């Protein structure tokens, strides 16, 4: 649930970061997304991008803890 919330808010934030980068590189003053549908599509892509990154980090963190415990127990002997 937390990953979904962070991905939703982060995806919304990324839209503006990406728009700013495009405006800076191309010298535009504004960007027209073409309506709500393209805006939501970009938001959805950013949401799933962040959600997969957060899921990968969670799985890495969960696998890292048992691996540390195994290496610590091997060093004790």
Coordinates of N, CA, C and O in Angstrom, one line a residue:
X1 N 0.8 -1.2 0.0 CA 0.0 0.0 0.0 C 0.9 1.3 0.0 O 0.6 2.2 -0.7
X2 N 2.0 1.2 0.8 CA 2.8 2.3 0.8 C 3.5 2.5 -0.5 O 3.7 3.6 -1.0
X3 N 3.9 1.4 -1.1 CA 4.6 1.5 -2.4 C 3.7 2.1 -3.5 O 4.1 2.9 -4.3
X4 N 2.4 1.8 -3.4 CA 1.4 2.4 -4.4 C 1.3 3.9 -4.1 O 1.2 4.6 -5.1
X5 N 1.2 4.3 -2.9 CA 1.1 5.7 -2.6 C 2.3 6.5 -3.0 O 2.1 7.5 -3.6
X6 N 3.4 6.0 -2.7 CA 4.7 6.6 -3.1 C 4.8 6.7 -4.6 O 5.2 7.7 -5.2
X7 N 4.5 5.6 -5.3 CA 4.6 5.6 -6.7 C 3.5 6.5 -7.4 O 3.8 7.2 -8.4
X8 N 2.4 6.6 -6.8 CA 1.4 7.6 -7.3 C 1.8 9.0 -7.2 O 1.7 9.8 -8.2
X9 N 2.3 9.4 -6.0 CA 2.7 10.7 -5.8 C 4.0 11.0 -6.6 O 4.1 12.1 -7.2
X10 N 4.9 10.1 -6.6 CA 6.2 10.2 -7.3 C 5.9 10.3 -8.8 O 6.6 11.1 -9.5
X11 N 5.0 9.5 -9.3 CA 4.7 9.6 -10.7 C 4.1 10.9 -11.1 O 4.4 11.4 -12.2
X12 N 3.3 11.5 -10.3 CA 2.8 12.8 -10.6 C 3.9 13.9 -10.5 O 3.9 14.7 -11.4
X13 N 4.8 13.8 -9.6 CA 5.9 14.7 -9.5 C 6.8 14.5 -10.7 O 7.4 15.5 -11.2
X14 N 7.1 13.3 -11.2 CA 7.9 13.0 -12.3 C 7.4 13.7 -13.6 O 8.2 14.1 -14.5
X15 N 6.1 13.8 -13.7 CA 5.5 14.5 -14.9 C 6.1 15.9 -15.0 O 6.5 16.3 -16.1
X16 N 6.1 16.6 -13.9 CA 6.6 18.0 -14.0 C 8.1 18.1 -14.1 O 8.6 19.0 -14.8
X17 N 8.8 17.1 -13.6 CA 10.3 17.1 -13.8 C 10.6 16.8 -15.3 O 11.4 17.5 -15.9
X18 N 9.9 15.9 -15.9 CA 10.1 15.6 -17.3 C 9.7 16.7 -18.2 O 10.4 17.0 -19.1
X19 N 8.6 17.4 -17.8 CA 8.1 18.5 -18.6 C 9.1 19.7 -18.5 O 9.4 20.3 -19.5
X20 N 9.7 19.9 -17.3 CA 10.7 20.9 -17.2 C 11.9 20.6 -18.0 O 12.5 21.5 -18.6
X21 N 12.4 19.4 -18.0 CA 13.5 19.0 -18.8 C 13.3 19.2 -20.3 O 14.2 19.8 -21.0
X22 N 12.1 18.9 -20.8 CA 11.8 19.1 -22.2 C 11.7 20.6 -22.5 O 12.3 21.0 -23.5
X23 N 11.1 21.4 -21.6 CA 11.0 22.8 -21.8 C 12.4 23.4 -21.9 O 12.7 24.3 -22.7
X24 N 13.3 23.0 -21.0 CA 14.7 23.5 -20.9 C 15.5 23.2 -22.2 O 16.1 24.0 -22.8
X25 N 15.4 21.9 -22.6 CA 16.2 21.4 -23.7 C 15.7 22.0 -25.1 O 16.5 22.3 -25.9
X26 N 14.4 22.2 -25.2 CA 13.8 22.7 -26.5 C 13.6 24.2 -26.5 O 13.2 24.7 -27.5
X27 N 13.7 24.8 -25.3 CA 13.5 26.3 -25.3 C 12.0 26.7 -25.3 O 11.7 27.8 -25.7
X28 N 11.1 25.8 -24.9 CA 9.7 26.1 -24.8 C 9.4 26.9 -23.6 O 10.1 26.8 -22.6
X29 N 8.3 27.6 -23.6 CA 7.8 28.3 -22.4 C 6.7 27.5 -21.7 O 6.6 27.6 -20.5
X30 N 5.9 26.8 -22.5 CA 4.9 25.9 -21.9 C 4.8 24.6 -22.7 O 5.4 24.5 -23.7
X31 N 4.1 23.6 -22.1 CA 3.9 22.3 -22.7 C 2.4 22.1 -22.7 O 1.8 22.2 -21.6
X32 N 1.9 21.6 -23.8 CA 0.5 21.2 -23.9 C 0.4 19.7 -24.0 O 1.0 19.1 -24.9
X33 N -0.1 19.1 -22.9 CA -0.2 17.6 -22.9 C -1.3 17.1 -23.9 O -1.3 15.9 -24.2
X34 N -2.1 17.9 -24.4 CA -3.1 17.5 -25.3 C -4.4 17.0 -24.7 O -5.2 16.3 -25.3
X35 N -4.6 17.3 -23.4 CA -5.8 16.9 -22.7 C -5.5 16.0 -21.5 O -4.4 15.8 -21.2
X36 N -6.6 15.6 -20.9 CA -6.4 14.8 -19.7 C -5.9 13.3 -20.0 O -5.2 12.7 -19.2
X37 N -6.3 12.8 -21.1 CA -6.0 11.4 -21.4 C -4.5 11.2 -21.6 O -3.9 10.3 -21.0
X38 N -3.8 12.0 -22.4 CA -2.3 11.9 -22.4 C -1.6 12.1 -21.1 O -0.6 11.4 -20.8
X39 N -2.2 13.1 -20.3 CA -1.6 13.3 -19.0 C -1.7 12.1 -18.1 O -0.8 11.7 -17.4
X40 N -2.9 11.5 -18.1 CA -3.1 10.3 -17.3 C -2.2 9.1 -17.8 O -1.7 8.3 -17.0
X41 N -2.0 9.0 -19.1 CA -1.2 8.0 -19.6 C 0.2 8.1 -19.2 O 0.9 7.1 -18.8
X42 N 0.8 9.4 -19.2 CA 2.1 9.6 -18.7 C 2.2 9.3 -17.2 O 3.2 8.7 -16.8
X43 N 1.2 9.7 -16.5 CA 1.2 9.4 -15.1 C 1.2 7.9 -14.8 O 1.9 7.5 -13.9
X44 N 0.4 7.2 -15.6 CA 0.4 5.7 -15.4 C 1.7 5.1 -15.7 O 2.2 4.2 -15.0
X45 N 2.4 5.6 -16.7 CA 3.7 5.0 -17.1 C 4.7 5.3 -15.9 O 5.5 4.4 -15.6
X46 N 4.7 6.5 -15.4 CA 5.6 6.9 -14.3 C 5.2 6.1 -13.1 O 6.1 5.7 -12.3
X47 N 3.9 5.9 -12.8 CA 3.5 5.1 -11.7 C 4.1 3.7 -11.7 O 4.7 3.2 -10.8
X48 N 3.9 3.0 -12.9 CA 4.4 1.6 -13.0 C 5.9 1.6 -13.0 O 6.5 0.6 -12.4
X49 N 6.6 2.6 -13.5 CA 8.0 2.6 -13.5 C 8.5 2.7 -12.0 O 9.4 1.9 -11.6
X50 N 7.9 3.6 -11.2 CA 8.3 3.8 -9.8 C 7.9 2.6 -9.0 O 8.6 2.1 -8.1
X51 N 6.7 2.0 -9.3 CA 6.3 0.8 -8.5 C 7.2 -0.3 -8.7 O 7.5 -1.1 -7.8
X52 N 7.7 -0.6 -10.0 CA 8.6 -1.7 -10.2 C 9.9 -1.4 -9.5 O 10.5 -2.4 -9.0
X53 N 10.4 -0.2 -9.5 CA 11.7 0.1 -8.8 C 11.5 -0.1 -7.3 O 12.4 -0.7 -6.7
X54 N 10.4 0.4 -6.7 CA 10.2 0.2 -5.3 C 10.0 -1.3 -4.9 O 10.5 -1.7 -3.9
X55 N 9.3 -2.1 -5.8 CA 9.2 -3.5 -5.6 C 10.5 -4.2 -5.6 O 10.8 -5.0 -4.7
X56 N 11.3 -3.8 -6.6 CA 12.7 -4.4 -6.6 C 13.5 -4.1 -5.4 O 14.2 -5.0 -4.9
X57 N 13.4 -2.8 -4.9 CA 14.2 -2.5 -3.7 C 13.7 -3.2 -2.5 O 14.4 -3.6 -1.6
X58 N 12.3 -3.4 -2.4 CA 11.8 -4.1 -1.3 C 12.3 -5.6 -1.3 O 12.7 -6.1 -0.3
X59 N 12.2 -6.2 -2.5 CA 12.7 -7.6 -2.5 C 14.2 -7.7 -2.3 O 14.6 -8.7 -1.6
X60 N 15.0 -6.8 -2.7 CA 16.4 -6.8 -2.5 C 16.6 -6.6 -1.0 O 17.5 -7.3 -0.4
X61 N 15.9 -5.7 -0.3 CA 16.1 -5.5 1.1 C 15.6 -6.7 1.9 O 16.3 -7.1 2.9
X62 N 14.6 -7.4 1.5 CA 14.1 -8.6 2.2 C 15.1 -9.8 2.0 O 15.3 -10.5 3.0
X63 N 15.7 -9.9 0.9 CA 16.7 -10.9 0.7 C 18.0 -10.6 1.3 O 18.8 -11.5 1.6
X64 N 18.3 -9.4 1.5 CA 19.6 -8.9 2.0 C 19.7 -9.3 3.5 O 20.8 -9.7 4.0
X65 N 18.7 -9.2 4.3 CA 18.7 -9.5 5.7 C 19.1 -10.9 6.0 O 20.0 -11.2 6.8
X66 N 18.4 -11.9 5.4 CA 18.8 -13.3 5.7 C 20.2 -13.6 5.2 O 21.0 -14.4 5.8
X67 N 20.7 -13.0 4.1 CA 22.0 -13.2 3.6 C 23.0 -12.7 4.6 O 24.1 -13.3 4.9
X68 N 22.7 -11.6 5.3 CA 23.6 -11.0 6.3 C 23.7 -11.9 7.5 O 24.8 -12.1 8.1
X69 N 22.5 -12.5 7.9 CA 22.5 -13.4 9.0 C 23.3 -14.7 8.7 O 24.0 -15.2 9.6
X70 N 23.3 -15.2 7.5 CA 24.0 -16.4 7.2 C 25.5 -16.1 7.2 O 26.3 -16.9 7.7
X71 N 25.9 -15.0 6.7 CA 27.4 -14.7 6.7 C 27.9 -14.4 8.1 O 29.0 -14.8 8.4
X72 N 27.1 -13.8 8.9 CA 27.5 -13.6 10.3 C 27.6 -14.9 11.1 O 28.5 -15.1 11.8
X73 N 26.7 -15.8 10.8 CA 26.8 -17.1 11.5 C 27.9 -17.9 11.0 O 28.5 -18.7 11.8
X74 N 28.3 -17.8 9.8 CA 29.5 -18.5 9.2 C 30.8 -18.0 9.8 O 31.7 -18.7 10.0
X75 N 30.8 -16.7 10.0 CA 32.0 -16.1 10.6 C 32.2 -16.4 12.0 O 33.3 -16.4 12.6
X76 N 31.2 -16.8 12.7 CA 31.3 -17.1 14.2 C 32.0 -18.4 14.4 O 32.6 -18.6 15.4
X77 N 32.0 -19.3 13.4 CA 32.6 -20.6 13.6 C 34.0 -20.6 13.1 O 34.7 -20.4 12.4

